CSV table of C-alpha atoms in Angstrom, one decimal:
chain,number,residue,atom,x,y,z
A,1,UNK,CA,-171.2,17.7,94.0
A,2,UNK,CA,-169.7,19.3,90.9
A,3,UNK,CA,-171.1,16.6,88.6
A,4,UNK,CA,-174.5,16.7,90.3
A,5,UNK,CA,-174.7,20.5,89.6
A,6,UNK,CA,-173.5,20.1,86.0
A,7,UNK,CA,-176.0,17.3,85.4
A,8,UNK,CA,-178.8,19.8,85.8
A,9,UNK,CA,-177.5,21.9,82.9
A,10,UNK,CA,-179.0,21.4,79.5
A,11,UNK,CA,-176.0,22.5,77.4
A,12,UNK,CA,-172.3,22.9,78.4
A,13,UNK,CA,-169.0,23.9,76.9
A,14,UNK,CA,-165.7,22.7,78.4
A,15,UNK,CA,-162.8,25.0,77.5
A,16,UNK,CA,-159.2,25.3,78.8
A,17,UNK,CA,-160.2,28.6,80.5
A,18,UNK,CA,-163.5,30.2,81.2
A,19,UNK,CA,-162.2,33.4,79.7
A,20,UNK,CA,-161.8,31.6,76.3
A,21,UNK,CA,-165.6,31.4,76.1
A,22,UNK,CA,-165.9,35.1,76.9
A,23,UNK,CA,-163.4,36.0,74.2
A,24,UNK,CA,-165.2,33.8,71.7
A,25,UNK,CA,-168.6,35.4,72.5
A,26,UNK,CA,-167.3,38.9,72.1
A,27,UNK,CA,-165.5,38.1,68.8
A,28,UNK,CA,-168.7,36.5,67.5
A,29,UNK,CA,-170.7,39.5,68.5
A,30,UNK,CA,-168.2,41.8,66.9
A,31,UNK,CA,-168.5,39.8,63.7
A,32,UNK,CA,-172.3,40.5,63.8
A,33,UNK,CA,-173.5,37.1,65.1
A,34,UNK,CA,-176.4,36.8,67.5
A,35,UNK,CA,-174.7,35.6,70.7
A,36,UNK,CA,-178.0,35.5,72.6
A,37,UNK,CA,-178.6,32.1,70.8
A,38,UNK,CA,-175.8,30.8,73.0
A,39,UNK,CA,-177.3,31.9,76.3
A,40,UNK,CA,-178.3,28.3,77.2
A,41,UNK,CA,-174.7,27.1,77.0
A,42,UNK,CA,-172.8,27.1,80.3
A,43,UNK,CA,-169.0,27.3,80.1
A,44,UNK,CA,-166.7,25.4,82.4
A,45,UNK,CA,-162.9,25.4,82.7
A,46,UNK,CA,-161.3,22.1,82.1
A,47,UNK,CA,-157.8,21.6,80.7
A,48,UNK,CA,-157.4,19.5,77.6
A,49,UNK,CA,-154.2,18.1,79.2
A,50,UNK,CA,-152.5,17.9,75.8
A,51,UNK,CA,-148.8,18.4,76.2
A,52,UNK,CA,-147.3,16.3,73.4
A,53,UNK,CA,-148.1,13.8,70.7
A,54,UNK,CA,-147.9,10.9,73.1
A,55,UNK,CA,-151.1,12.1,74.8
A,56,UNK,CA,-154.6,11.6,73.5
A,57,UNK,CA,-156.0,14.9,72.3
A,58,UNK,CA,-158.8,16.2,74.6
A,59,UNK,CA,-158.4,13.2,77.0
A,60,UNK,CA,-159.1,15.1,80.2
A,61,UNK,CA,-162.2,16.7,78.8
A,62,UNK,CA,-163.5,13.3,77.6
A,63,UNK,CA,-162.7,11.7,81.0
A,64,UNK,CA,-164.6,14.6,82.7
A,65,UNK,CA,-167.6,13.9,80.5
A,66,UNK,CA,-167.4,10.2,81.3
A,67,UNK,CA,-167.5,11.0,85.0
A,68,UNK,CA,-170.6,13.1,84.4
A,69,UNK,CA,-172.3,10.1,82.9
A,70,UNK,CA,-171.9,8.3,86.2
A,71,UNK,CA,-173.7,10.8,88.4
A,72,UNK,CA,-176.5,9.4,90.3
A,73,UNK,CA,-179.2,12.0,89.7
A,74,UNK,CA,-181.6,13.0,87.0
A,75,UNK,CA,-179.6,14.1,84.0
A,76,UNK,CA,-180.8,17.2,82.1
A,77,UNK,CA,-177.8,17.5,79.9
A,78,UNK,CA,-178.3,17.0,76.1
A,79,UNK,CA,-175.3,18.7,74.5
A,80,UNK,CA,-171.6,18.7,75.6
A,81,UNK,CA,-169.1,20.7,73.6
A,82,UNK,CA,-165.5,19.9,74.3
A,83,UNK,CA,-163.6,22.9,72.9
A,84,UNK,CA,-159.9,22.3,72.9
A,85,UNK,CA,-156.9,24.5,72.2
A,86,UNK,CA,-155.1,23.0,69.2
A,87,UNK,CA,-151.6,23.8,70.6
A,88,UNK,CA,-149.1,21.7,68.5
A,89,UNK,CA,-151.5,18.9,67.7
A,90,UNK,CA,-151.8,17.5,64.2
A,91,UNK,CA,-155.6,17.0,63.7
A,92,UNK,CA,-158.0,15.7,61.1
A,93,UNK,CA,-160.6,18.4,61.1
A,94,UNK,CA,-164.0,18.0,59.4
A,95,UNK,CA,-163.8,20.4,56.4
A,96,UNK,CA,-167.6,20.9,56.4
A,97,UNK,CA,-167.8,22.3,60.0
A,98,UNK,CA,-164.3,23.5,60.2
A,99,UNK,CA,-164.2,22.8,64.0
A,100,UNK,CA,-165.1,19.1,64.6
A,101,UNK,CA,-162.2,16.8,65.3
A,102,UNK,CA,-162.3,13.5,63.3
A,103,UNK,CA,-160.7,10.2,64.1
A,104,UNK,CA,-161.6,6.7,65.1
A,105,UNK,CA,-159.9,6.9,68.5
A,106,UNK,CA,-162.0,9.9,69.5
A,107,UNK,CA,-165.2,8.3,68.3
A,108,UNK,CA,-164.4,5.2,70.2
A,109,UNK,CA,-163.7,7.1,73.4
A,110,UNK,CA,-166.9,9.2,73.2
A,111,UNK,CA,-169.0,6.2,72.1
A,112,UNK,CA,-167.7,4.2,75.1
A,113,UNK,CA,-169.3,6.6,77.5
A,114,UNK,CA,-172.4,4.8,78.9
A,115,UNK,CA,-175.2,7.3,79.7
A,116,UNK,CA,-178.0,6.4,82.0
A,117,UNK,CA,-181.0,4.8,80.5
A,118,UNK,CA,-183.3,7.3,78.9
A,119,UNK,CA,-180.6,10.0,78.6
A,120,UNK,CA,-180.0,11.5,75.2
A,121,UNK,CA,-176.6,13.2,75.3
A,122,UNK,CA,-174.5,14.2,72.3
A,123,UNK,CA,-170.8,14.9,72.9
A,124,UNK,CA,-168.7,16.9,70.4
A,125,UNK,CA,-164.9,17.0,70.3
A,126,UNK,CA,-164.0,20.4,68.8
A,127,UNK,CA,-160.9,22.4,68.3
A,128,UNK,CA,-159.7,25.8,67.1
A,129,UNK,CA,-157.9,25.8,63.8
A,130,UNK,CA,-155.4,28.1,65.5
A,131,UNK,CA,-153.3,27.1,68.5
A,132,UNK,CA,-155.6,28.9,71.0
A,133,UNK,CA,-158.3,31.5,71.3
A,134,UNK,CA,-155.9,34.4,71.8
A,135,UNK,CA,-154.6,33.8,68.2
A,136,UNK,CA,-157.9,35.2,67.1
A,137,UNK,CA,-157.1,38.5,68.7
A,138,UNK,CA,-154.2,38.9,66.3
A,139,UNK,CA,-155.7,41.8,64.3
A,140,UNK,CA,-153.7,44.2,62.0
A,141,UNK,CA,-155.9,47.2,63.0
A,142,UNK,CA,-156.0,46.6,66.7
A,143,UNK,CA,-152.3,45.7,67.0
A,144,UNK,CA,-151.3,48.7,64.8
A,145,UNK,CA,-153.4,51.0,67.1
A,146,UNK,CA,-151.3,49.8,70.1
A,147,UNK,CA,-148.0,49.9,68.2
A,148,UNK,CA,-147.6,46.2,68.5
A,149,UNK,CA,-148.1,45.0,64.9
A,150,UNK,CA,-144.4,44.5,64.2
A,151,UNK,CA,-144.2,42.1,67.2
A,152,UNK,CA,-146.4,39.7,65.2
A,153,UNK,CA,-145.4,40.4,61.7
A,154,UNK,CA,-141.7,40.2,62.5
A,155,UNK,CA,-142.0,37.0,64.7
A,156,UNK,CA,-140.5,34.5,62.3
A,157,UNK,CA,-143.5,34.9,59.9
A,158,UNK,CA,-143.0,34.6,56.2
A,159,UNK,CA,-144.2,37.9,54.5
A,160,UNK,CA,-147.1,36.0,52.9
A,161,UNK,CA,-148.4,35.3,56.4
A,162,UNK,CA,-148.2,38.9,57.7
A,163,UNK,CA,-151.3,40.5,59.1
A,164,UNK,CA,-152.7,43.0,56.7
A,165,UNK,CA,-155.7,45.4,57.0
A,166,UNK,CA,-159.2,44.1,56.3
A,167,UNK,CA,-158.0,40.5,56.3
A,168,UNK,CA,-158.5,37.9,59.0
A,169,UNK,CA,-155.1,36.3,58.7
A,170,UNK,CA,-156.4,32.8,58.3
A,171,UNK,CA,-153.0,31.3,57.3
A,172,UNK,CA,-150.7,28.7,58.8
A,173,UNK,CA,-148.3,31.2,60.1
A,174,UNK,CA,-150.8,33.0,62.3
A,175,UNK,CA,-152.5,29.7,63.3
A,176,UNK,CA,-149.3,28.3,64.7
A,177,UNK,CA,-147.7,31.5,66.2
A,178,UNK,CA,-147.4,31.9,70.0
A,179,UNK,CA,-149.0,35.3,70.5
A,180,UNK,CA,-149.5,35.5,74.3
A,181,UNK,CA,-146.5,37.7,75.0
A,182,UNK,CA,-147.9,40.3,72.6
A,183,UNK,CA,-151.7,40.0,73.3
A,184,UNK,CA,-151.7,39.6,77.1
A,185,UNK,CA,-150.4,43.1,78.0
A,186,UNK,CA,-153.2,44.5,75.8
A,187,UNK,CA,-156.1,42.8,77.6
A,188,UNK,CA,-154.7,42.2,81.1
A,189,UNK,CA,-154.4,44.4,84.1
A,190,UNK,CA,-152.2,44.0,87.2
A,191,UNK,CA,-154.3,41.1,88.5
A,192,UNK,CA,-154.9,39.2,85.3
A,193,UNK,CA,-157.5,39.6,82.6
A,194,UNK,CA,-159.2,43.0,82.6
A,195,UNK,CA,-162.7,42.8,81.2
A,196,UNK,CA,-162.7,46.5,80.1
A,197,UNK,CA,-159.3,46.3,78.4
A,198,UNK,CA,-160.4,43.1,76.6
A,199,UNK,CA,-163.6,44.7,75.3
A,200,UNK,CA,-161.8,47.9,74.3
A,201,UNK,CA,-159.3,45.8,72.3
A,202,UNK,CA,-161.9,43.7,70.6
A,203,UNK,CA,-163.9,46.9,69.7
A,204,UNK,CA,-160.8,47.9,67.7
A,205,UNK,CA,-161.0,44.8,65.5
A,206,UNK,CA,-162.9,45.3,62.2
A,207,UNK,CA,-165.4,42.5,61.6
A,208,UNK,CA,-163.6,41.6,58.4
A,209,UNK,CA,-160.4,40.9,60.4
A,210,UNK,CA,-162.1,38.3,62.5
A,211,UNK,CA,-161.5,34.7,61.4
A,212,UNK,CA,-164.1,32.6,59.8
A,213,UNK,CA,-163.2,30.0,62.5
A,214,UNK,CA,-165.2,32.1,65.0
A,215,UNK,CA,-168.3,31.9,62.8
A,216,UNK,CA,-167.7,28.2,62.2
A,217,UNK,CA,-167.7,27.5,65.9
A,218,UNK,CA,-170.8,29.6,66.4
A,219,UNK,CA,-172.6,27.9,63.6
A,220,UNK,CA,-171.7,24.4,64.8
A,221,UNK,CA,-172.9,25.0,68.4
A,222,UNK,CA,-176.1,26.9,67.4
A,223,UNK,CA,-176.9,24.1,64.9
A,224,UNK,CA,-176.8,21.5,67.7
A,225,UNK,CA,-179.1,23.6,69.9
A,226,UNK,CA,-181.9,23.9,67.4
């Protein structure tokens, strides 16, 4: 039943958590991008299943998409965006888009999906440049407001990688850093993510402190919807 419902959706994004899509949309809006252009994209939670280098990156998302191709009903889907946390993976990223994962093994896996006759479905394996979406909430201004800036800048970061005002922190130190322990208390309530706390936090982030990766992901997806 899950796949039959999904087959009726034109455009979908698979992420490790549904809240990842919401954070992305709100950061994109804060950066001044028109997020209404993404209204036709439906987000679904699906783990990437990547735990170590012995696993194929994005394997679970690709397998889910292959199962979608086998559904026995009319298929409306035309675009599938597999948006993965990078975690510890070493990836060959397309420098033009900044978000598309390159590699023969991924092309072969996606090309091996046999869609029903007459279907025109494009599947895109994408990843964040940083280890996960919450790394994009690492803002000098927002963290300084909450008295938490030192928890990031003193977390084994070289000084050249420290967060500074009016800078997005697009460097290897911030990309690789595990930030959950600092970020989660600022956006979570007693029962998990708090929508209002999340928005209040993002409202503190100056647009110039939001990574170009957010705009790159937005541009890639919107470009495929045109």
